[in-house]
């Protein structure tokens, strides 16, 4: 389902529509984020392998990046899995943690030889470009989801709101959260909707 770009004030969003939109939007987001991770990790691994000398630390980074690439390729070949199955969530978490760790190195003031080398590798592999793409992706996902989520509650009466206590609580939280908190709420809704849809 494509993101809804324009929602008229009179558009009523049903629970089924909200459910299907949340599932498709979240899976599309994670599909794109994993592929962005794949492209960056491929570039980084190429730069690391080209280094004439590889310390134990550099070799550890090579192994870590290689494992992530292998996991992405294995996951991509298994079409029976939904994009946010347990295996792919673990993969997404692993890739995200790698990039967080690498960003710490990129911003480090240390002048050890390993740190200097990794910084140059990250610069050549465009780590900051990756972060910009992921940041833009999160903002787009949140903006598209917000439009549909707000519209769903716009036409609900008090009795209907009471009929969806979990949704109402998540909606109230969603409105007060930061961008990171909003995205976590989207994932919670995804898990809830995915459970009810496929149970």
Coordinates of N, CA and C in Angstrom, one line a residue:
X1 N 0.8 -1.2 0.0 CA 0.0 0.0 0.0 C 0.9 1.2 0.0
X2 N 0.7 2.1 -0.9 CA 1.5 3.3 -1.0 C 1.1 4.3 0.1
X3 N 2.1 5.1 0.6 CA 1.7 6.1 1.6 C 0.6 7.1 1.1
X4 N -0.3 7.4 2.0 CA -1.4 8.3 1.6 C -0.8 9.7 1.7
X5 N -0.7 10.4 0.6 CA -0.1 11.7 0.5 C -1.1 12.8 0.9
X6 N -2.3 12.7 0.4 CA -3.3 13.7 0.7 C -4.6 13.0 1.3
X7 N -4.9 13.5 2.5 CA -6.1 13.0 3.1 C -7.1 14.2 3.3
X8 N -8.3 14.1 2.7 CA -9.2 15.1 2.8 C -9.8 15.2 4.2
X9 N -10.3 16.4 4.6 CA -10.9 16.5 6.0 C -12.0 15.6 6.2
X10 N -12.7 15.2 5.1 CA -13.9 14.3 5.3 C -13.6 12.8 5.1
X11 N -12.3 12.5 4.9 CA -11.9 11.1 4.8 C -12.0 10.4 6.1
X12 N -12.8 9.3 6.1 CA -12.9 8.5 7.3 C -11.9 7.3 7.1
X13 N -11.0 7.1 8.1 CA -10.1 5.9 8.1 C -10.7 4.8 9.0
X14 N -10.9 3.7 8.4 CA -11.4 2.6 9.2 C -10.3 1.9 10.0
X15 N -10.6 1.0 10.9 CA -9.6 0.3 11.7 C -8.9 -0.6 10.7
X16 N -9.5 -1.3 9.8 CA -8.9 -2.2 8.9 C -7.9 -1.4 8.0
X17 N -8.3 -0.2 7.6 CA -7.4 0.6 6.8 C -6.1 1.1 7.6
X18 N -6.4 1.4 8.8 CA -5.3 1.8 9.7 C -4.3 0.7 9.9
X19 N -4.9 -0.5 10.2 CA -4.1 -1.7 10.4 C -3.3 -2.1 9.2
X20 N -3.9 -2.1 8.0 CA -3.2 -2.4 6.8 C -2.1 -1.4 6.4
X21 N -2.4 -0.1 6.6 CA -1.5 0.9 6.3 C -0.3 0.9 7.3
X22 N -0.5 0.6 8.6 CA 0.6 0.5 9.5 C 1.5 -0.6 9.2
X23 N 0.9 -1.8 8.9 CA 1.8 -2.9 8.5 C 2.6 -2.7 7.3
X24 N 2.0 -2.2 6.2 CA 2.7 -2.0 5.0 C 3.7 -0.9 5.1
X25 N 3.4 0.2 5.8 CA 4.3 1.3 5.9 C 5.5 0.9 6.7
X26 N 5.3 0.2 7.8 CA 6.4 -0.2 8.7 C 7.3 -1.2 8.0
X27 N 6.8 -2.1 7.3 CA 7.6 -3.1 6.6 C 8.4 -2.4 5.5
X28 N 7.7 -1.5 4.8 CA 8.4 -0.8 3.7 C 9.6 0.1 4.3
X29 N 9.4 0.7 5.4 CA 10.4 1.4 6.1 C 11.6 0.6 6.4
X30 N 11.4 -0.6 7.0 CA 12.4 -1.5 7.5 C 13.1 -2.1 6.3
X31 N 12.4 -2.4 5.2 CA 13.0 -2.9 4.0 C 14.0 -1.9 3.4
X32 N 13.6 -0.7 3.4 CA 14.5 0.4 2.9 C 15.7 0.6 3.8
X33 N 15.4 0.6 5.1 CA 16.6 0.8 6.0 C 17.6 -0.3 5.9
X34 N 17.1 -1.5 5.8 CA 18.0 -2.7 5.7 C 18.9 -2.6 4.4
X35 N 18.2 -2.1 3.3 CA 19.0 -2.0 2.1 C 20.0 -0.8 2.1
X36 N 19.6 0.2 2.8 CA 20.6 1.3 3.0 C 21.8 0.8 3.8
X37 N 21.5 0.0 4.8 CA 22.5 -0.6 5.6 C 23.4 -1.5 4.8
X38 N 22.8 -2.3 3.9 CA 23.6 -3.2 3.0 C 24.5 -2.4 2.1
X39 N 24.0 -1.4 1.5 CA 24.9 -0.6 0.6 C 26.1 0.1 1.3
X40 N 25.8 0.6 2.5 CA 26.9 1.2 3.3 C 27.9 0.2 3.7
X41 N 27.4 -0.9 4.3 CA 28.3 -1.9 4.8 C 29.2 -2.5 3.7
X42 N 28.6 -2.6 2.5 CA 29.4 -3.1 1.3 C 30.5 -2.2 1.0
X43 N 30.2 -0.9 1.1 CA 31.3 0.1 0.8 C 32.3 0.1 1.9
X44 N 31.9 0.0 3.1 CA 32.8 0.0 4.2 C 33.7 -1.2 4.2
X45 N 33.1 -2.4 3.9 CA 33.9 -3.6 3.8 C 35.0 -3.6 2.7
X46 N 34.6 -3.0 1.6 CA 35.5 -2.8 0.5 C 36.7 -2.0 0.9
X47 N 36.5 -0.9 1.6 CA 37.6 0.0 2.1 C 38.4 -0.7 3.1
X48 N 37.8 -1.5 4.0 CA 38.5 -2.2 5.1 C 39.4 -3.3 4.5
X49 N 38.9 -4.0 3.5 CA 39.6 -5.1 2.8 C 40.8 -4.5 2.0
X50 N 40.7 -3.3 1.6 CA 41.8 -2.7 0.8 C 42.9 -2.2 1.6
X51 N 42.8 -2.2 2.9 CA 43.8 -1.7 3.8 C 45.1 -2.6 3.7
X52 N 46.2 -2.1 3.5 CA 47.4 -2.9 3.4 C 47.8 -3.7 4.6
X53 N 47.5 -3.1 5.8 CA 47.8 -3.8 7.1 C 46.5 -3.8 7.9
X54 N 46.2 -5.0 8.5 CA 45.0 -5.1 9.3 C 45.3 -5.6 10.7
X55 N 45.1 -4.6 11.6 CA 45.3 -5.0 13.0 C 44.2 -5.9 13.5
X56 N 44.3 -6.4 14.7 CA 43.3 -7.2 15.3 C 42.0 -6.5 15.3
X57 N 42.0 -5.2 15.7 CA 40.8 -4.4 15.7 C 40.2 -4.2 14.4
X58 N 41.0 -3.9 13.4 CA 40.4 -3.8 12.0 C 39.8 -5.1 11.5
X59 N 40.5 -6.2 11.9 CA 40.0 -7.5 11.5 C 38.6 -7.8 12.1
X60 N 38.5 -7.4 13.4 CA 37.2 -7.5 14.1 C 36.1 -6.8 13.4
X61 N 36.4 -5.6 12.9 CA 35.4 -4.8 12.2 C 35.0 -5.4 10.8
X62 N 36.0 -6.0 10.2 CA 35.8 -6.7 8.9 C 34.8 -7.9 9.2
X63 N 35.1 -8.7 10.2 CA 34.2 -9.8 10.5 C 32.8 -9.4 10.9
X64 N 32.7 -8.3 11.6 CA 31.4 -7.8 12.0 C 30.6 -7.4 10.8
X65 N 31.2 -6.6 9.9 CA 30.6 -6.1 8.7 C 30.2 -7.3 7.8
X66 N 31.1 -8.3 7.7 CA 30.8 -9.5 6.9 C 29.6 -10.2 7.4
X67 N 29.6 -10.4 8.7 CA 28.4 -11.1 9.3 C 27.1 -10.4 9.0
X68 N 27.1 -9.1 9.1 CA 25.9 -8.4 8.8 C 25.5 -8.5 7.3
X69 N 26.4 -8.4 6.4 CA 26.1 -8.6 5.0 C 25.6 -10.0 4.7
X70 N 26.2 -11.0 5.3 CA 25.7 -12.3 5.1 C 24.3 -12.5 5.6
X71 N 24.0 -11.9 6.8 CA 22.7 -12.0 7.4 C 21.6 -11.3 6.5
X72 N 22.0 -10.1 5.9 CA 21.1 -9.4 5.1 C 20.8 -10.2 3.8
X73 N 21.8 -10.8 3.2 CA 21.6 -11.6 2.0 C 20.8 -12.9 2.2
X74 N 21.1 -13.5 3.4 CA 20.3 -14.7 3.7 C 18.9 -14.3 4.0
X75 N 18.6 -13.2 4.7 CA 17.3 -12.8 5.0 C 16.5 -12.4 3.7
X76 N 17.2 -11.7 2.8 CA 16.6 -11.3 1.5 C 16.2 -12.5 0.7
X77 N 17.0 -13.6 0.8 CA 16.7 -14.8 -0.1 C 15.5 -15.6 0.5
X78 N 15.2 -15.3 1.8 CA 14.1 -16.1 2.4 C 12.8 -15.3 2.3
X79 N 12.1 -15.5 1.2 CA 10.9 -14.7 0.9 C 9.7 -15.1 1.7
X80 N 9.8 -16.2 2.4 CA 8.7 -16.6 3.3 C 8.5 -15.8 4.5
X81 N 9.6 -15.1 4.9 CA 9.6 -14.3 6.1 C 8.9 -12.9 5.8
X82 N 8.1 -12.4 6.7 CA 7.7 -11.0 6.6 C 8.8 -10.1 6.9
X83 N 8.8 -8.9 6.5 CA 9.9 -8.0 6.6 C 10.2 -7.6 8.1
X84 N 9.3 -7.9 8.9 CA 9.6 -7.6 10.3 C 9.4 -8.8 11.2
X85 N 9.8 -10.0 10.6 CA 9.9 -11.2 11.4 C 11.0 -11.1 12.5
X86 N 11.0 -12.1 13.4 CA 12.0 -12.0 14.5 C 13.4 -12.0 13.9
X87 N 13.7 -12.7 12.8 CA 15.1 -12.8 12.3 C 15.5 -11.4 11.7
X88 N 14.5 -10.7 11.0 CA 14.9 -9.4 10.4 C 14.9 -8.3 11.5
X89 N 14.1 -8.4 12.5 CA 14.2 -7.4 13.6 C 15.6 -7.5 14.3
X90 N 16.1 -8.8 14.5 CA 17.4 -9.0 15.1 C 18.5 -8.4 14.1
X91 N 18.3 -8.6 12.8 CA 19.2 -8.1 11.9 C 19.3 -6.6 11.9
X92 N 18.1 -6.0 11.9 CA 18.0 -4.5 11.9 C 18.6 -3.9 13.2
X93 N 18.4 -4.6 14.3 CA 19.0 -4.2 15.6 C 20.5 -4.3 15.5
X94 N 21.0 -5.4 14.9 CA 22.5 -5.6 14.8 C 23.1 -4.5 13.9
X95 N 22.5 -4.2 12.8 CA 23.0 -3.2 11.9 C 23.0 -1.8 12.5
X96 N 21.9 -1.5 13.2 CA 21.8 -0.2 13.9 C 22.8 -0.1 14.9
X97 N 23.1 -1.1 15.7 CA 24.1 -1.0 16.8 C 25.5 -0.8 16.2
X98 N 25.8 -1.5 15.0 CA 27.0 -1.3 14.4 C 27.2 0.2 14.0
X99 N 26.2 0.8 13.4 CA 26.3 2.2 12.9 C 26.4 3.2 14.1
X100 N 25.7 2.8 15.2 CA 25.9 3.7 16.4 C 27.3 3.6 16.9
X101 N 27.9 2.4 17.0 CA 29.3 2.3 17.4 C 30.2 3.0 16.5
X102 N 30.0 2.9 15.2 CA 30.8 3.5 14.2 C 30.7 5.0 14.3
X103 N 29.6 5.5 14.6 CA 29.4 7.0 14.7 C 30.2 7.5 15.9
X104 N 30.2 6.7 17.0 CA 31.0 7.1 18.2 C 32.5 7.2 17.8
X105 N 33.0 6.3 16.9 CA 34.4 6.3 16.5 C 34.5 7.6 15.6
X106 N 33.6 7.8 14.7 CA 33.7 8.9 13.8 C 33.8 10.3 14.5
X107 N 33.2 10.4 15.7 CA 33.2 11.6 16.4 C 34.2 11.6 17.5
X108 N 35.0 10.5 17.6 CA 36.0 10.4 18.7 C 37.2 11.4 18.5
X109 N 37.7 11.8 19.6 CA 38.9 12.7 19.5 C 40.2 11.9 19.7
X110 N 40.1 10.6 19.8 CA 41.2 9.8 20.0 C 42.1 9.8 18.7
X111 N 43.4 9.7 19.0 CA 44.4 9.7 17.8 C 45.1 8.4 17.7
X112 N 44.6 7.3 18.2 CA 45.2 6.0 18.0 C 45.2 5.7 16.5
X113 N 46.1 4.8 16.1 CA 46.2 4.5 14.6 C 44.9 3.8 14.1
X114 N 44.4 2.9 14.9 CA 43.1 2.3 14.5 C 42.0 3.2 14.3
X115 N 41.9 4.2 15.3 CA 40.8 5.2 15.2 C 40.9 6.0 14.0
X116 N 42.1 6.5 13.7 CA 42.4 7.3 12.5 C 42.1 6.6 11.3
X117 N 42.5 5.3 11.2 CA 42.2 4.5 10.0 C 40.7 4.3 9.8
X118 N 40.0 3.9 10.9 CA 38.5 3.7 10.8 C 37.8 5.0 10.4
X119 N 38.3 6.1 10.9 CA 37.6 7.4 10.5 C 37.7 7.7 9.0
X120 N 38.9 7.4 8.5 CA 39.1 7.6 7.0 C 38.2 6.6 6.2
X121 N 38.1 5.4 6.7 CA 37.3 4.4 6.1 C 35.8 4.8 6.1
X122 N 35.3 5.3 7.2 CA 34.0 5.7 7.4 C 33.7 7.0 6.5
X123 N 34.7 7.8 6.4 CA 34.5 9.0 5.5 C 34.4 8.6 4.1
X124 N 35.2 7.7 3.6 CA 35.1 7.2 2.2 C 33.9 6.4 2.0
X125 N 33.4 5.7 3.0 CA 32.1 4.9 2.8 C 30.9 5.7 3.0
X126 N 31.0 7.0 3.4 CA 29.9 7.9 3.5 C 29.0 7.6 4.6
X127 N 29.5 7.4 5.9 CA 28.7 7.1 7.0 C 27.7 8.2 7.3
X128 N 28.1 9.5 7.2 CA 27.2 10.6 7.5 C 26.0 10.7 6.4
X129 N 26.3 10.3 5.2 CA 25.3 10.2 4.1 C 24.3 9.2 4.5
X130 N 24.8 8.0 5.0 CA 23.8 7.0 5.5 C 22.9 7.5 6.6
X131 N 23.5 8.2 7.6 CA 22.7 8.7 8.6 C 21.6 9.7 8.1
X132 N 22.0 10.5 7.1 CA 21.1 11.5 6.6 C 19.9 10.8 5.9
X133 N 20.2 9.7 5.1 CA 19.2 9.0 4.4 C 18.2 8.3 5.4
X134 N 18.8 7.7 6.5 CA 18.0 7.1 7.5 C 17.1 8.1 8.2
X135 N 17.7 9.3 8.5 CA 16.9 10.3 9.2 C 15.8 10.8 8.3
X136 N 16.0 11.0 7.1 CA 15.0 11.4 6.1 C 13.9 10.3 6.0
X137 N 14.3 9.1 6.0 CA 13.4 8.0 5.9 C 12.5 7.9 7.2
X138 N 13.0 8.1 8.4 CA 12.3 8.1 9.6 C 11.3 9.3 9.6
X139 N 11.7 10.4 9.2 CA 10.8 11.6 9.1 C 9.6 11.4 8.1
X140 N 9.9 10.8 7.0 CA 8.9 10.6 6.0 C 7.9 9.5 6.5
X141 N 8.4 8.5 7.1 CA 7.5 7.4 7.7 C 6.6 8.0 8.7
X142 N 7.2 8.8 9.6 CA 6.4 9.4 10.7 C 5.4 10.4 10.2
X143 N 5.7 11.1 9.2 CA 4.8 12.1 8.6 C 3.6 11.4 7.9
X144 N 3.9 10.4 7.2 CA 2.8 9.6 6.5 C 1.9 8.9 7.5
X145 N 2.6 8.3 8.5 CA 1.8 7.6 9.5 C 0.9 8.6 10.3
X146 N 1.5 9.7 10.7 CA 0.7 10.7 11.5 C -0.5 11.1 10.8
X147 N -0.5 11.3 9.5 CA -1.6 11.8 8.8 C -2.8 10.8 8.9
X148 N -2.4 9.5 8.8 CA -3.5 8.4 8.8 C -3.9 8.2 10.3
X149 N -3.0 8.2 11.2 CA -3.3 7.9 12.6 C -4.3 9.0 13.2
X150 N -3.9 10.3 12.9 CA -4.8 11.4 13.4 C -6.2 11.3 12.7
X151 N -6.2 11.0 11.4 CA -7.5 11.0 10.7 C -8.4 9.8 11.3
X152 N -7.8 8.7 11.7 CA -8.5 7.6 12.2 C -9.3 8.1 13.5
X153 N -8.6 8.8 14.4 CA -9.2 9.3 15.6 C -10.1 10.5 15.4
X154 N -9.9 11.2 14.4 CA -10.7 12.4 14.1 C -12.2 12.2 14.1
X155 N -12.6 11.0 13.6 CA -14.1 10.7 13.5 C -14.6 9.8 14.5
X156 N -13.8 9.4 15.5 CA -14.3 8.5 16.5 C -15.0 9.2 17.7
X157 N -16.1 8.7 18.0 CA -16.9 9.3 19.2 C -16.3 8.8 20.5
X158 N -16.8 9.3 21.6 CA -16.3 8.9 22.9 C -16.5 7.4 23.1
X159 N -17.6 6.8 22.7 CA -17.9 5.4 22.9 C -16.9 4.5 22.1
X160 N -16.7 5.0 20.9 CA -15.7 4.2 20.0 C -14.3 4.3 20.6
X161 N -13.9 5.5 21.1 CA -12.6 5.6 21.7 C -12.4 4.6 22.8
X162 N -13.5 4.5 23.6 CA -13.4 3.5 24.8 C -13.3 2.1 24.3
X163 N -13.8 1.8 23.1 CA -13.8 0.5 22.5 C -12.3 0.1 22.1
X164 N -11.5 1.1 22.0 CA -10.1 0.8 21.6 C -9.1 1.4 22.6
X165 N -9.1 0.9 23.8 CA -8.3 1.5 24.9 C -6.8 1.5 24.6
X166 N -6.3 0.3 24.0 CA -4.9 0.3 23.7 C -4.5 1.3 22.6
X167 N -5.3 1.4 21.6 CA -5.1 2.3 20.6 C -5.1 3.8 21.1
X168 N -6.1 4.0 21.9 CA -6.2 5.4 22.5 C -5.0 5.8 23.3
X169 N -4.5 4.8 24.1 CA -3.3 5.1 24.9 C -2.1 5.4 24.1
X170 N -1.9 4.5 23.0 CA -0.8 4.7 22.1 C -0.9 6.1 21.4
X171 N -2.2 6.4 21.0 CA -2.4 7.7 20.3 C -2.0 8.9 21.2
X172 N -2.4 8.8 22.5 CA -2.1 9.9 23.4 C -0.6 10.0 23.6
X173 N 0.1 8.8 23.8 CA 1.5 8.8 23.9 C 2.2 9.4 22.6
X174 N 1.7 9.0 21.5 CA 2.3 9.4 20.2 C 2.3 10.9 20.1
X175 N 1.3 11.6 20.5 CA 1.2 13.0 20.3 C 2.2 13.8 21.2
X176 N 2.7 13.2 22.2 CA 3.6 13.9 23.1 C 5.1 13.4 23.0
X177 N 5.3 12.4 22.2 CA 6.7 11.8 22.1 C 7.6 12.6 21.1
X178 N 8.9 12.4 21.3 CA 9.9 12.9 20.4 C 9.8 12.0 19.1
X179 N 10.6 12.3 18.1 CA 10.6 11.5 16.9 C 10.9 10.1 17.2
X180 N 11.9 9.8 18.0 CA 12.3 8.5 18.3 C 11.1 7.7 19.0
X181 N 10.5 8.4 20.0 CA 9.4 7.9 20.7 C 8.2 7.5 19.8
X182 N 7.9 8.4 18.8 CA 6.9 8.2 17.9 C 7.1 7.0 17.0
X183 N 8.4 6.8 16.6 CA 8.7 5.6 15.8 C 8.5 4.3 16.6
X184 N 8.9 4.4 17.9 CA 8.7 3.2 18.8 C 7.2 2.9 18.9
X185 N 6.4 3.9 18.9 CA 4.9 3.7 19.0 C 4.4 3.0 17.7
X186 N 5.0 3.4 16.6 CA 4.6 2.8 15.3 C 4.9 1.3 15.3
X187 N 6.1 1.0 15.9 CA 6.5 -0.4 15.9 C 5.6 -1.2 16.9
X188 N 5.2 -0.6 18.0 CA 4.2 -1.2 18.9 C 2.9 -1.5 18.2
X189 N 2.4 -0.5 17.4 CA 1.2 -0.7 16.7 C 1.3 -1.8 15.6
X190 N 2.5 -1.8 15.0 CA 2.8 -2.8 14.0 C 2.7 -4.2 14.6
X191 N 3.3 -4.4 15.8 CA 3.3 -5.7 16.4 C 1.9 -6.1 16.8
X192 N 1.1 -5.1 17.3 CA -0.2 -5.4 17.7 C -1.1 -5.8 16.6
X193 N -1.0 -5.0 15.5 CA -1.9 -5.2 14.3 C -1.4 -6.5 13.6
X194 N -0.1 -6.8 13.5 CA 0.3 -8.0 12.9 C -0.1 -9.2 13.6
X195 N -0.2 -9.1 14.9 CA -0.7 -10.3 15.8 C -2.1 -10.6 15.5
X196 N -2.9 -9.5 15.5 CA -4.4 -9.7 15.2 C -4.7 -10.2 13.8
X197 N -3.9 -9.7 12.9 CA -4.1 -10.0 11.5 C -3.8 -11.4 11.1
X198 N -2.8 -12.0 11.8 CA -2.3 -13.3 11.4 C -2.5 -14.4 12.4
X199 N -3.2 -14.0 13.5 CA -3.4 -15.1 14.6 C -4.4 -16.1 14.1

